[in-house]
PDB file of C-alpha atoms in Angstrom:
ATOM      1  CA  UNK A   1       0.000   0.000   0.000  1.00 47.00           C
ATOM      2  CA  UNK A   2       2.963   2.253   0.866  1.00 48.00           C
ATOM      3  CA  UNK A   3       4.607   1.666  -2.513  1.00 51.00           C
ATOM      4  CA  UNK A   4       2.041   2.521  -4.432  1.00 48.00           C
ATOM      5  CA  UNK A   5       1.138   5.323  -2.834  1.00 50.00           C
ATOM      6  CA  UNK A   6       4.363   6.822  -4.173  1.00 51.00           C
ATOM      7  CA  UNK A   7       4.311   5.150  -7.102  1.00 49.00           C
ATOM      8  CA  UNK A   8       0.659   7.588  -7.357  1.00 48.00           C
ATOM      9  CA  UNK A   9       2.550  10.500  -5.807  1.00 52.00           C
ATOM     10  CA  UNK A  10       5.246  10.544  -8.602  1.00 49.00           C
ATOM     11  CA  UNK A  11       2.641  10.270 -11.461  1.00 50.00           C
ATOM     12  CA  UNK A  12       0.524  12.612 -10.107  1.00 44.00           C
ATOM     13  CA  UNK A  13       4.151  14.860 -10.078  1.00 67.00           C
ATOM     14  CA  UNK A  14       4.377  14.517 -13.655  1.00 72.00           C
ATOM     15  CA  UNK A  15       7.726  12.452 -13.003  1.00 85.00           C
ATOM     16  CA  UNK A  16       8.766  10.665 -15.960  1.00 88.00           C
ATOM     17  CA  UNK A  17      12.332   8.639 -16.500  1.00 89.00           C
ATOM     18  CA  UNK A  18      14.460  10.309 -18.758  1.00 88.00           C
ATOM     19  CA  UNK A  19      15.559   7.060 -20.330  1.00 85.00           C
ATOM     20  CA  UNK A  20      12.547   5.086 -20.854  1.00 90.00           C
ATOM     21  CA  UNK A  21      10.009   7.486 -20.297  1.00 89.00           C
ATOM     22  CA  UNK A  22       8.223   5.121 -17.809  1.00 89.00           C
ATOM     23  CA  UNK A  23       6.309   7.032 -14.901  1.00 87.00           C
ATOM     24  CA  UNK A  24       5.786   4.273 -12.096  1.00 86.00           C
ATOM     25  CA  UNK A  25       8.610   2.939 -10.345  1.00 86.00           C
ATOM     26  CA  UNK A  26       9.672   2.428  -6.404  1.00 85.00           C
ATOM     27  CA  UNK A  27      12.593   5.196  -6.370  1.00 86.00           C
ATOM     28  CA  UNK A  28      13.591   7.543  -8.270  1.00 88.00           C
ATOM     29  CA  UNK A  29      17.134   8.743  -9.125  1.00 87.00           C
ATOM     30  CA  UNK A  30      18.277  12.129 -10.205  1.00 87.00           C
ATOM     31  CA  UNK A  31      19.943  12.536 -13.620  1.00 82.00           C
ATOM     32  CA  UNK A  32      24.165  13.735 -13.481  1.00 79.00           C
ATOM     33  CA  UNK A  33      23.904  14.637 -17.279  1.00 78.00           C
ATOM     34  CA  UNK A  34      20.888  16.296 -17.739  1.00 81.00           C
ATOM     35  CA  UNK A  35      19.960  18.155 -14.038  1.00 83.00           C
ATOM     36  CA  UNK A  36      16.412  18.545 -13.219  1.00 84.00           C
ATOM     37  CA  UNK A  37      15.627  15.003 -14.401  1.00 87.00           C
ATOM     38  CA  UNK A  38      15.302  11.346 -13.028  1.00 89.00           C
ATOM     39  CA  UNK A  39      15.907   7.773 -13.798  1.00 87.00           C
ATOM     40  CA  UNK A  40      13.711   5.067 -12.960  1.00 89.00           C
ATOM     41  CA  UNK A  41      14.836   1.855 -10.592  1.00 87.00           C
ATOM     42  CA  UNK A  42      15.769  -0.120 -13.592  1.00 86.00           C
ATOM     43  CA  UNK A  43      17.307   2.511 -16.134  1.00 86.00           C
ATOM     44  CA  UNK A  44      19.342   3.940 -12.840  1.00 85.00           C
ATOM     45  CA  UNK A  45      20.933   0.151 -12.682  1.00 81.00           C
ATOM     46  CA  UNK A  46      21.660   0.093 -16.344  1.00 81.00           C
ATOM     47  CA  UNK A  47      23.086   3.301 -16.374  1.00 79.00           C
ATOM     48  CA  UNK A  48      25.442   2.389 -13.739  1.00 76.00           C
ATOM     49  CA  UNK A  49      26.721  -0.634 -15.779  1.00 70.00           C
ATOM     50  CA  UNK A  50      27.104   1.281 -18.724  1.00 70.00           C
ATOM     51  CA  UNK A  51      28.896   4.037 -16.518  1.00 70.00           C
ATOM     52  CA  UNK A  52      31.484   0.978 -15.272  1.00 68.00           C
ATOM     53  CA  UNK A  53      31.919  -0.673 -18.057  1.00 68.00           C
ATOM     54  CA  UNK A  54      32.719   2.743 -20.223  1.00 62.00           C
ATOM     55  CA  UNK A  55      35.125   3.657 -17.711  1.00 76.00           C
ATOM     56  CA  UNK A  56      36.850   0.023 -17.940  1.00 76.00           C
ATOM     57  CA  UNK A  57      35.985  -1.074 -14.694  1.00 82.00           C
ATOM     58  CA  UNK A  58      36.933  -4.479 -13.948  1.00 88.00           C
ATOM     59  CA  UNK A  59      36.865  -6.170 -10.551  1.00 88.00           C
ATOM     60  CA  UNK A  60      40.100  -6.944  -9.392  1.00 88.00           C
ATOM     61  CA  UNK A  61      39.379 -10.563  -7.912  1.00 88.00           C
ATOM     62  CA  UNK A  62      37.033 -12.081 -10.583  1.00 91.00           C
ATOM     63  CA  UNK A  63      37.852  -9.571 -13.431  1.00 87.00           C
ATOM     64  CA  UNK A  64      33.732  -9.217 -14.316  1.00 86.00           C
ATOM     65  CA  UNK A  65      32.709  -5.422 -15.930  1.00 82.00           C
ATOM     66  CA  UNK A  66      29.412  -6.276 -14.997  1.00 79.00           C
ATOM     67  CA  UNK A  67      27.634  -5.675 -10.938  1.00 80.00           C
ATOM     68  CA  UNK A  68      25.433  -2.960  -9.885  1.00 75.00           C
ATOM     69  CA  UNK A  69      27.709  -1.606  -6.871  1.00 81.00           C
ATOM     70  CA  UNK A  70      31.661  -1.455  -7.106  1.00 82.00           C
ATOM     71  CA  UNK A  71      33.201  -0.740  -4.019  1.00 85.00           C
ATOM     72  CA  UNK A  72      37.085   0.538  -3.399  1.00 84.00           C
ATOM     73  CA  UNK A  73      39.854  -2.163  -2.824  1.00 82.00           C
ATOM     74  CA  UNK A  74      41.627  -1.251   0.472  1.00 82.00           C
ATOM     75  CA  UNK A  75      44.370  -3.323  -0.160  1.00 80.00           C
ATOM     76  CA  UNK A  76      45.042  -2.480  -4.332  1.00 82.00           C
ATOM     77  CA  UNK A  77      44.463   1.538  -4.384  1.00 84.00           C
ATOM     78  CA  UNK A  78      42.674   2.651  -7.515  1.00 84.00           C
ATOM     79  CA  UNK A  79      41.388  -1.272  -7.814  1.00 86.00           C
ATOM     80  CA  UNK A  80      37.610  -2.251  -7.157  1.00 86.00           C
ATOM     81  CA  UNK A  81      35.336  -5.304  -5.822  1.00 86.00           C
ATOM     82  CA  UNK A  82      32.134  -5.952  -7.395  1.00 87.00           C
ATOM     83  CA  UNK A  83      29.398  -6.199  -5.000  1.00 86.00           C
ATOM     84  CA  UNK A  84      29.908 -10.188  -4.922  1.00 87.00           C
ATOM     85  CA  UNK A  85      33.440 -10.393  -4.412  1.00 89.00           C
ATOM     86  CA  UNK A  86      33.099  -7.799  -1.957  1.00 88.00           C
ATOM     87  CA  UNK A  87      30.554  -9.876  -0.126  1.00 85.00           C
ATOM     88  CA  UNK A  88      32.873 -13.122  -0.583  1.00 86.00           C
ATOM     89  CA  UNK A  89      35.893 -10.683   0.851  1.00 83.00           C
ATOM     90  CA  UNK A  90      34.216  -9.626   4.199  1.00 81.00           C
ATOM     91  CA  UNK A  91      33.202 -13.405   5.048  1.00 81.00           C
ATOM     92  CA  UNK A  92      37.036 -14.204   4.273  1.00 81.00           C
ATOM     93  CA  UNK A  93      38.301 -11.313   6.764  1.00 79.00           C
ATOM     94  CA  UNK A  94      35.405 -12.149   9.320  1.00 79.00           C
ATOM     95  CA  UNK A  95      36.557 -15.786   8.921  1.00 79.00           C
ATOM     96  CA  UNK A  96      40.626 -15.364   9.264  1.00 78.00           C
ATOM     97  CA  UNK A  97      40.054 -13.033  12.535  1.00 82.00           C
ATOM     98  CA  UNK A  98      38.391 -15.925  13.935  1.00 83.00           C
ATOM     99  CA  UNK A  99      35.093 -13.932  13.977  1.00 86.00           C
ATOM    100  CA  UNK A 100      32.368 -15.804  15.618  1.00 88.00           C
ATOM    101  CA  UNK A 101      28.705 -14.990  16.712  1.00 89.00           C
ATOM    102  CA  UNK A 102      28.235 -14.731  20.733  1.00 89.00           C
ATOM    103  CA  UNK A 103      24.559 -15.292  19.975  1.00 89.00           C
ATOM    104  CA  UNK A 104      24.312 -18.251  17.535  1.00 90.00           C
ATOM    105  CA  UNK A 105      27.903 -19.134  16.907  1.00 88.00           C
ATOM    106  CA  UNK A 106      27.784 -18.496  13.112  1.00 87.00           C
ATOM    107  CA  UNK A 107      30.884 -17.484  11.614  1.00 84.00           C
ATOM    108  CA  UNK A 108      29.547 -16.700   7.738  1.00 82.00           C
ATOM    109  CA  UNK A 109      27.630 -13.816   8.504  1.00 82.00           C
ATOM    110  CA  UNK A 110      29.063 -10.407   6.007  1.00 76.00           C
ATOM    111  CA  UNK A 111      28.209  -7.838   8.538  1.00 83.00           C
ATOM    112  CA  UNK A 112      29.016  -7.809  12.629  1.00 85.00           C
ATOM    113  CA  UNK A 113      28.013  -5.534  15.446  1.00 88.00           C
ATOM    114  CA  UNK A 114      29.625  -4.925  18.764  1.00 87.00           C
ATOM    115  CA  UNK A 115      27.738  -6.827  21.522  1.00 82.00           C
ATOM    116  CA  UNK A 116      26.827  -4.597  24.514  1.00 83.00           C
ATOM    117  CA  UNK A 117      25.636  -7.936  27.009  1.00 80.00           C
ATOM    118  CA  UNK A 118      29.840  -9.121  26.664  1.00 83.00           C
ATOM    119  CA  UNK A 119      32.069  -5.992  25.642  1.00 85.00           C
ATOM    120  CA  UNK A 120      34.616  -7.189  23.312  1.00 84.00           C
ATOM    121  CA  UNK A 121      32.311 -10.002  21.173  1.00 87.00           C
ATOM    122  CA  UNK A 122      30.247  -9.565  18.469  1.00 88.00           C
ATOM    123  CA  UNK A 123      27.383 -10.410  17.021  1.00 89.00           C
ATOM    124  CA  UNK A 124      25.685 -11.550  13.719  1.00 89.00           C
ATOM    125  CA  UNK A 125      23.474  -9.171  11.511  1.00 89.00           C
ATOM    126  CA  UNK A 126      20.904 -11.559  11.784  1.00 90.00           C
ATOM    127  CA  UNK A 127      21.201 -12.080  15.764  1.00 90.00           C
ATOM    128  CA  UNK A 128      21.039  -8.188  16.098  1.00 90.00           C
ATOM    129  CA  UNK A 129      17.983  -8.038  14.113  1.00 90.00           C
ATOM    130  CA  UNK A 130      16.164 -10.154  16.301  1.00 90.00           C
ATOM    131  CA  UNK A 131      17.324  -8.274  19.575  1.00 87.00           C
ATOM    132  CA  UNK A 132      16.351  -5.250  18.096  1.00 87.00           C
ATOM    133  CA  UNK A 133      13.149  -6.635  17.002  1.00 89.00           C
ATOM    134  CA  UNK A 134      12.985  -8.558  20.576  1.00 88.00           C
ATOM    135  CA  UNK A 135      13.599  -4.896  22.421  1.00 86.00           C
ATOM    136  CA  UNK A 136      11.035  -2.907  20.455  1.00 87.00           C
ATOM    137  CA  UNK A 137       7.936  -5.618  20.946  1.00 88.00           C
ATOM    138  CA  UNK A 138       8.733  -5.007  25.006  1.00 87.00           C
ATOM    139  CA  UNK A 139       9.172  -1.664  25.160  1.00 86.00           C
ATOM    140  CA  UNK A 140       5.493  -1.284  23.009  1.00 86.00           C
ATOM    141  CA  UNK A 141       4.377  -4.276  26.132  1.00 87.00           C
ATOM    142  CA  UNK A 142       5.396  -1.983  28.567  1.00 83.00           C
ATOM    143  CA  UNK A 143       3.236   1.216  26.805  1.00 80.00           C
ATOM    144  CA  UNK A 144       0.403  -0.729  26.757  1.00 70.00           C
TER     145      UNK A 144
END
């Protein structure tokens, strides 16, 4: 209902995609070469691969020219990771500092937090999900 409520609030705008011309999508993006116009969802994630592979991007660990996020290679400057070998890095890194979950014990997870309940450990995205999740359903018990 939420989406398309601003998919109805951008048509009602007059907001059309420069590329395609469509005038429903979930997000709009604003245009670098042309200001005052936007790209839909899917012309935005085209355009970025066209950007990358026009500039000669390459990823440095699997060598594709094609992923919708490149991110910056700490350990090769001017180098890049496409978004899965970037994903595949931080469960290696995670993995060779011995990086385990206080929670659940997993040691794949791609993103850690710092665990207030044992200072020093951490915990898994997905654990601190749930504990969020966990802390918000008492505190709206204890409203009520």
């Amino acid at each position: 209902c939420y989406e398309k409520n601003l998919l109805d609030v951008a048509a009602a705008a007059g907001r059309t995609c420069v590329e395609c011309g469509t005038d429903t999508t979930g997000m709009w993006f604003n245009c670098k070469d042309k200001p005052g116009t936007k790209f839909c969802v899917s012309c935005y994630q085209k355009n970025q691969l066209d950007v990358a592979a026009a500039a000669g991007t390459t990823c440095v660990k699997c060598a594709t020219d094609t992923t919708i996020k490149w991110y910056s290679c700490k350990d090769e400057p001017g180098t890049k990771f496409c978004m899965s070998c970037y994903q595949k890095n931080l469960l290696d890194v995670a993995a060779a500092a011995g990086t385990t979950c206080e929670k659940c014990g997993t040691d794949t997870a791609s993103r850690w937090y710092g665990w207030k309940g044992k200072p020093g450990t951490k915990i898994c995205m997905s654990c601190y999900d749930k504990n969020r999740s966990e802390k918000k359903k008492a505190a709206r018990a204890k409203e009520t």
